[in-house]
Coordinates of C-alpha atoms and ligand atoms in Angstrom, one line a residue:
X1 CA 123.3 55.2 98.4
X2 CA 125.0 55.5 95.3
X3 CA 127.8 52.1 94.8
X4 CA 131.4 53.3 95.3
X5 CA 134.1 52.0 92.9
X6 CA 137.9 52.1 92.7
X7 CA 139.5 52.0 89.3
X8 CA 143.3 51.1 89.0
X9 CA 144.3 52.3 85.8
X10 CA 141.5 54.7 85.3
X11 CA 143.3 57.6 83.2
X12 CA 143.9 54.7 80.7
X13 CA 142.4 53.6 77.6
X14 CA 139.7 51.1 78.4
X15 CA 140.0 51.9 82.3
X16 CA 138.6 55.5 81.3
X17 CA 135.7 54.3 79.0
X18 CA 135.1 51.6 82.1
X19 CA 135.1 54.9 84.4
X20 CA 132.7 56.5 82.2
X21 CA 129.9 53.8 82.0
X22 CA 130.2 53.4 85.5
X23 CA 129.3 57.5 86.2
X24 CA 126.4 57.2 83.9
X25 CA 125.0 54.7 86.3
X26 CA 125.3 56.7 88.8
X27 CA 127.9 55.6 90.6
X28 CA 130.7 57.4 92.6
X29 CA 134.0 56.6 91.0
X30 CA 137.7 56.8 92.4
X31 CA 140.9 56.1 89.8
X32 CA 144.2 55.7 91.1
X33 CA 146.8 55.9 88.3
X34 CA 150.3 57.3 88.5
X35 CA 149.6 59.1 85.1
X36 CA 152.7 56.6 83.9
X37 CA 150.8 55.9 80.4
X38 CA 146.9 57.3 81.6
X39 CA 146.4 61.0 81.2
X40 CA 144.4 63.1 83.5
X41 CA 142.4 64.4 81.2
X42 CA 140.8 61.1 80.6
X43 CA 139.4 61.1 83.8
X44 CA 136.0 62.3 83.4
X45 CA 134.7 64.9 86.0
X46 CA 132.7 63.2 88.3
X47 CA 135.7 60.9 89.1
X48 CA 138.0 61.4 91.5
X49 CA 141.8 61.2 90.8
X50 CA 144.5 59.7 93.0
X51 CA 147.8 59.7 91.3
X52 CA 149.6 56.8 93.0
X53 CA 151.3 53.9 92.0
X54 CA 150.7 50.5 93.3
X55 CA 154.3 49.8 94.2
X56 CA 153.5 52.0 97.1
X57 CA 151.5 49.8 99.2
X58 CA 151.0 52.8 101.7
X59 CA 149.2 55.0 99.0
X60 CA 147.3 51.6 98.2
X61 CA 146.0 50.9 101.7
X62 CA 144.9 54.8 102.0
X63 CA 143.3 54.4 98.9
X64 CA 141.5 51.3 100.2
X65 CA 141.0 52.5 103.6
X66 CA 138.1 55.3 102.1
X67 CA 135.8 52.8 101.4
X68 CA 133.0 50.7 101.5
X69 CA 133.9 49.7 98.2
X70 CA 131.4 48.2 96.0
X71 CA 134.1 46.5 93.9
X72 CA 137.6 47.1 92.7
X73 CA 138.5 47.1 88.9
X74 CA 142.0 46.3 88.2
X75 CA 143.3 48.1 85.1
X76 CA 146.9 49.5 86.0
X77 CA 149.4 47.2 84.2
X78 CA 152.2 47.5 81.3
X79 CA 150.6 46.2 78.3
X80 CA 153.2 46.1 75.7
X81 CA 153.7 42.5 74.5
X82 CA 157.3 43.3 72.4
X83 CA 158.6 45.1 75.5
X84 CA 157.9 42.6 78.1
X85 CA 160.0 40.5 75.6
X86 CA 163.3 42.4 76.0
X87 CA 162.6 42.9 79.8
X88 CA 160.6 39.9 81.0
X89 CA 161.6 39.8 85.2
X90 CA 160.8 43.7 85.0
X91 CA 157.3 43.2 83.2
X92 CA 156.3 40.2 85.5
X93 CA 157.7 41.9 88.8
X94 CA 155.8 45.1 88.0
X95 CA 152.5 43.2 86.9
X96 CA 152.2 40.6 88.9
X97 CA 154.1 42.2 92.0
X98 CA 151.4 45.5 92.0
X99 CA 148.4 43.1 91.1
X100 CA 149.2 40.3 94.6
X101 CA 149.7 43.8 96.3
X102 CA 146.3 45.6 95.7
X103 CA 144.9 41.9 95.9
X104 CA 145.8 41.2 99.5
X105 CA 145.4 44.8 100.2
X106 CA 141.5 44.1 98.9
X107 CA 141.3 40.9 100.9
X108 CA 142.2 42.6 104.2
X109 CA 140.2 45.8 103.6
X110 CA 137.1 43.6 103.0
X111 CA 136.4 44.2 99.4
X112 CA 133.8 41.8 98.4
X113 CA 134.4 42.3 94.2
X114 CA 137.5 42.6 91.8
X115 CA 137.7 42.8 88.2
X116 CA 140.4 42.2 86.6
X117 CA 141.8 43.3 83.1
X118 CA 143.0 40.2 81.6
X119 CA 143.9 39.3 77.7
X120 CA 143.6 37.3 75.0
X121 CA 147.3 36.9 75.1
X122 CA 147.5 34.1 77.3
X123 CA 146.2 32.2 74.9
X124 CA 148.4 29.7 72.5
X125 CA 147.8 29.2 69.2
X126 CA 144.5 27.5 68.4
X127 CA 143.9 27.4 64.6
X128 CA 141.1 28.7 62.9
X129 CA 138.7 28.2 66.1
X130 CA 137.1 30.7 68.0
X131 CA 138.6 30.7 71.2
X132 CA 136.3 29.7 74.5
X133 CA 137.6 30.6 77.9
X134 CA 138.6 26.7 77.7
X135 CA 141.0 26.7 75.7
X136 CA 145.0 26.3 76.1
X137 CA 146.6 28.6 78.3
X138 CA 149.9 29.1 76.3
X139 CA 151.2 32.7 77.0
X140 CA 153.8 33.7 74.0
X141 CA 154.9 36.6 76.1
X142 CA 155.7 37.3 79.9
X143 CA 152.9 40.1 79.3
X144 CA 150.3 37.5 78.9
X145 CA 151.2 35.3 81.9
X146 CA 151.6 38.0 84.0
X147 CA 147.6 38.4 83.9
X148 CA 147.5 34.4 84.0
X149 CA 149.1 34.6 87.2
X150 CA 147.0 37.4 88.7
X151 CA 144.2 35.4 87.2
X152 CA 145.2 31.8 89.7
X153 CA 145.8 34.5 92.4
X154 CA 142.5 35.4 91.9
X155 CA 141.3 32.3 92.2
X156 CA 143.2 31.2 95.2
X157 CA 141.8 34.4 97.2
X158 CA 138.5 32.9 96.3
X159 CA 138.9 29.7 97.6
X160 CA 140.5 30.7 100.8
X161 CA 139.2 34.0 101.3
X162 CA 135.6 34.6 99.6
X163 CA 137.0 37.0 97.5
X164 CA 134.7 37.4 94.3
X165 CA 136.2 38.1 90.9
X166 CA 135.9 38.4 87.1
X167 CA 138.5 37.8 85.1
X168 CA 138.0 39.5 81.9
X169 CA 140.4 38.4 78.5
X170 CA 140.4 41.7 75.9
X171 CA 140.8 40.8 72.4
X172 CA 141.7 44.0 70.7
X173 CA 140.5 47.1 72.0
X174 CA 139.7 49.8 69.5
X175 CA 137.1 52.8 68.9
X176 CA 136.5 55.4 71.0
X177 CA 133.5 56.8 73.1
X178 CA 130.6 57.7 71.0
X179 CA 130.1 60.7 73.4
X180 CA 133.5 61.8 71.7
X181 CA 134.9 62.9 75.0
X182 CA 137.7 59.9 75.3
X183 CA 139.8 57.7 73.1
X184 CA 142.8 56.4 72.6
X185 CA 146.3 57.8 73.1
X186 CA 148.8 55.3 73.7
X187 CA 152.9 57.0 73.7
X188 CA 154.5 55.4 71.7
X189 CA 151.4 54.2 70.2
X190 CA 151.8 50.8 68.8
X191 CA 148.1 49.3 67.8
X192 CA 147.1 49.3 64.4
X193 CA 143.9 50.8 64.2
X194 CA 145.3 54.4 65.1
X195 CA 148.4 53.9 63.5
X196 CA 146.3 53.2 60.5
X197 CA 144.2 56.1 61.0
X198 CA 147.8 58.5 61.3
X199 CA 149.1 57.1 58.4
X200 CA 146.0 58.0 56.3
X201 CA 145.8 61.5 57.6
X202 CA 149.7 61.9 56.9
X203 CA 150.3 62.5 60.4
X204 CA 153.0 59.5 60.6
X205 CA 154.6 57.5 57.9
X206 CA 152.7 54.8 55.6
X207 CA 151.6 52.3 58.1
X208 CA 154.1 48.7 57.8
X209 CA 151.7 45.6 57.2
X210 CA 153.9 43.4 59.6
X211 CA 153.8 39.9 57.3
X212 CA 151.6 38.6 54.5
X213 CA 153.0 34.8 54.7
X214 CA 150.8 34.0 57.1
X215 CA 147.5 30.4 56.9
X216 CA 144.9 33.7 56.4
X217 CA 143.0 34.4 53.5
X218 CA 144.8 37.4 52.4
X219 CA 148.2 36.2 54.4
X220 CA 147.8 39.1 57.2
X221 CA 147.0 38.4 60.7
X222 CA 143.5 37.8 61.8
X223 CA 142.1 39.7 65.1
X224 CA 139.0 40.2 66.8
X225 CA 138.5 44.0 67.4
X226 CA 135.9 44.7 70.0
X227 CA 135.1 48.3 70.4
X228 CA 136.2 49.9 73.8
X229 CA 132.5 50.9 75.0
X230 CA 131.2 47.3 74.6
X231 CA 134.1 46.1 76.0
X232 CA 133.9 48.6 79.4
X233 CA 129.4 47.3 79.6
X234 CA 130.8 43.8 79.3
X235 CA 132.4 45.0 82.9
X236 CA 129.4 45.9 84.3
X237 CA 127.4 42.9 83.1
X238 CA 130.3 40.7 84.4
X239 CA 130.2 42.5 87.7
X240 CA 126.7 41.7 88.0
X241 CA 127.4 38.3 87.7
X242 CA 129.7 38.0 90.7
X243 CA 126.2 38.1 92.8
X244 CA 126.6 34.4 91.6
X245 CA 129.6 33.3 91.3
X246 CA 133.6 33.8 89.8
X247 CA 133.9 34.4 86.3
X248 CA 136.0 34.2 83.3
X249 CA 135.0 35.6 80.3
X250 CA 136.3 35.7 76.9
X251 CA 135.9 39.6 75.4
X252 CA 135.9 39.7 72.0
X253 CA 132.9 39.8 69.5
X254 CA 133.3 36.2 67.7
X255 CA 134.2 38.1 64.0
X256 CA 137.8 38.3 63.0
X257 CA 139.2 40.8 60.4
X258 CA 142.8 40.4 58.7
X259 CA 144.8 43.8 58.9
X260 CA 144.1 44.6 55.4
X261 CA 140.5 44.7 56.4
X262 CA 141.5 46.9 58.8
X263 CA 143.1 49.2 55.8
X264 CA 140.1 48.8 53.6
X265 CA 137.6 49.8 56.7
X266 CA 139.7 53.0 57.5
X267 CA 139.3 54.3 53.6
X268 CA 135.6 53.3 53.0
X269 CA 135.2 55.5 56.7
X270 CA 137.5 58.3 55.6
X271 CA 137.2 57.9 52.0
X272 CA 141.1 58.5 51.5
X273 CA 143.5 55.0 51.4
X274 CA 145.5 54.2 54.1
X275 CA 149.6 54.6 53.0
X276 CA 151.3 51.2 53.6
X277 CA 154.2 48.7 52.8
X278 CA 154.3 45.1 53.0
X279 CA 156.8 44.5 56.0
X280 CA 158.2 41.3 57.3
X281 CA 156.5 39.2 60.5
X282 CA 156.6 41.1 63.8
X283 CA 158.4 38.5 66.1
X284 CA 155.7 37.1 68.5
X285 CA 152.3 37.8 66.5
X286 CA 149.9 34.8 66.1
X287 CA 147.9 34.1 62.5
X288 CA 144.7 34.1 64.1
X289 CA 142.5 35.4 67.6
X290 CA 139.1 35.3 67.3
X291 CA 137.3 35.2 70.7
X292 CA 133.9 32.8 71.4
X293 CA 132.1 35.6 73.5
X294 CA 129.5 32.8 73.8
X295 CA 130.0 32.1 78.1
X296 CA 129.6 35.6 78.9
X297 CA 126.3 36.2 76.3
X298 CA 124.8 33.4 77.4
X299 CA 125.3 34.4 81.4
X300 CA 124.4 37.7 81.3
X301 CA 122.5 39.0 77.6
X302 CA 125.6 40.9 76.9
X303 CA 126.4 41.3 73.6
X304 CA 128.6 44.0 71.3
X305 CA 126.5 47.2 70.3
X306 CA 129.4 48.3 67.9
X307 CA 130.8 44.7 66.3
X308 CA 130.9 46.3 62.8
X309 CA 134.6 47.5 62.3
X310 CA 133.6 50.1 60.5
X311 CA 131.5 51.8 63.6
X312 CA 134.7 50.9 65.5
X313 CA 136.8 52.7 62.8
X314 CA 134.4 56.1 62.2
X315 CA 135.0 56.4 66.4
X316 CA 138.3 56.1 66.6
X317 CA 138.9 58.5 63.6
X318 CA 136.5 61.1 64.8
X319 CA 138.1 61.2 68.1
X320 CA 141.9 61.1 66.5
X321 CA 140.9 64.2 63.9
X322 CA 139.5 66.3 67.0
X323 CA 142.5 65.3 69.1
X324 CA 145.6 65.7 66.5
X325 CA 148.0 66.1 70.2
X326 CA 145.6 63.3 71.9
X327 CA 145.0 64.4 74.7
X328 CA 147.5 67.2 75.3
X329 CA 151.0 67.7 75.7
Ligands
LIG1 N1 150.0 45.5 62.9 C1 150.6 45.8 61.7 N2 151.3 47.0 61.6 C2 151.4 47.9 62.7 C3 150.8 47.5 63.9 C4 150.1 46.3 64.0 O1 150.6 45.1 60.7 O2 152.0 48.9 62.6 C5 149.3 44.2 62.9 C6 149.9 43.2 64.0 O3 150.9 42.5 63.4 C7 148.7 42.4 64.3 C8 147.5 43.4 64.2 O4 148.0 44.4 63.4 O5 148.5 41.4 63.4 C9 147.0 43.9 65.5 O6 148.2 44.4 66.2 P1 148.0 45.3 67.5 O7 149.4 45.7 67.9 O8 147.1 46.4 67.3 O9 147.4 44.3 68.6 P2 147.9 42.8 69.0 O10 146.9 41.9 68.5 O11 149.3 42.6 68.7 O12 147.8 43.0 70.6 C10 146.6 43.4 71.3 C11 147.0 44.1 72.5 C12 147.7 43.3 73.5 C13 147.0 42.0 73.8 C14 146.6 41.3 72.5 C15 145.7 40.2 72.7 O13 147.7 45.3 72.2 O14 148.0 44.0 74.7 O15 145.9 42.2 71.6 O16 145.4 39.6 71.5 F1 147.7 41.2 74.5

């Protein structure tokens, strides 16, 4: 019998490459998104699409109650770093409060698996090391310790409860599927790789390199883009894990690249430069996060298919010149 899967979050940008790798296993796949930032048009076909929120615990139990459930992967969750800032009770209510809900909701429906979408953003500032999944948990933002929080939840409903899960820490998720069917359509959209890409194909103004005073090489800030299909197979390797034991793992491919890298990788792709001014700091943005993917290579034989920026670049720009409305109005 082919494994069943729910997928909170599923119309959204890595939830609906996660979706995808999971079909081409074979498996049958549910999403429950209230279409609040997904779009249902990144659900593939051979998903099935609840639109629900997770404030509703009713729709939630439903949901649950159609199982056996292989496992549950836990996407669903603001994910805007500045705006949890200016509304920080509202961010953590809403992440935390929908997470405990479809947590406990798991526990009492019997769900033996969850995964949960964690980031990179509860970590502090650790120099110019790559960062392990021991490292200080810091959060800057009430984003990032939001997913802490769900993270010790987790925990706790493993030690009392049984419940298995994988936390999972995204550095920064770019590219789009090779397949060229999804990608990446954030409103507003605030990442830089497909800003970058808009700004070269005139589509949005020159792109605003957000500080240059910073302990880098070239003064910009330093991240570790991982591309969005390795990102959704380091889910299923992690998921096979949890025949073991909990896990945390660090997402990220181990190679950092300052935001002018970014620029330069966008014209060698496109062959055309990207527009751009030198702009002050945006309030909140650390020098450097480079991830040590080393715990989850070494537990499972993941490892990144796409790490060169450029492969990550060519998808995300062949996906952004075929979509110029994303994915519709
Ligand atoms: N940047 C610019 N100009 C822009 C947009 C971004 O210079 O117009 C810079 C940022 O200052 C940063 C880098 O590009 O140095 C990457 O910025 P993104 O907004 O693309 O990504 P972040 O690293 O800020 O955040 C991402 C996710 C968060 C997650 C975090 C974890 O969006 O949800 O990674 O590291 F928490």
């Amino acid at each position: 019998m082919p494994r069943r899967f729910l997928v909170t979050g599923g119309a959204g940008f890595v939830g609906s490459h996660l979706v995808a790798a999971l079909l081409a296993q074979g498996a049958e796949v549910v999403v429950l998104d209230n279409l609040s930032t997904g779009h249902r048009a990144a659900v593939l076909p051979g998903a099935r699409l609840v639109v629900g929120g997770l404030e509703d615990e009713a729709t939630v139990q439903a949901v649950l109650a159609d199982g056996p459930w292989h496992a549950v992967f836990h996407f669903a969750a603001l994910s805007l770093v500045g705006d949890s800032m200016r509304d920080p009770i509202g961010y953590l209510a809403a992440n935390v409060g929908n997470g405990l809900r479809l947590i406990a909701a798991c526990v009492r429906a019997g769900v033996p698996r969850v995964v949960l979408s964690s980031t990179a953003a509860l970590f502090g500032d650790s120099g110019s090391a790559a960062i392990t999944e021991d490292a200080a948990i810091a959060p800057g933002s009430p984003y990032g310790d939001s997913k802490w929080m769900l993270e010790r939840a987790l925990a706790w409903a493993g030690r009392i409860h049984g419940l298995r899960s994988a936390s999972l820490r995204y550095f920064n998720a770019a590219g789009a599927d090779p397949e060229g069917r999804l990608g990446e359509d954030h409103r507003p959209e605030t990442h830089l790789v497909p800003l970058a890409i808009d700004a070269m194909l005139g589509r949005r103004d020159e792109l605003a390199v957000f500080g240059t005073d910073y302990p880098t090489p070239d003064g910009t800030c330093i991240r570790d883009y991982i591309h969005v299909t390795d990102l959704a197979e380091a889910h299923l390797a992690a998921l096979a894990r949890l025949d073991h034991a909990s896990v945390t793992y660090n997402l990220g491919t181990a190679t950092g690249h300052s935001v002018l890298d970014v620029l330069h990788s966008v014209a060698r792709v496109s062959g055309r430069t990207v527009p751009h001014r030198l702009a002050p700091r945006r309030p909140g943005d650390l020098a450097r996060l480079v991830a040590s993917p080393a715990r989850i290579m070494h537990d499972t034989g993941w490892a990144p298919r796409h790490a060169a920026l450029d492969d990550i670049v060519a998808t995300a720009l062949r996906w952004r010149s075929a979509h110029p409305a994303g994915y519709g109005a």
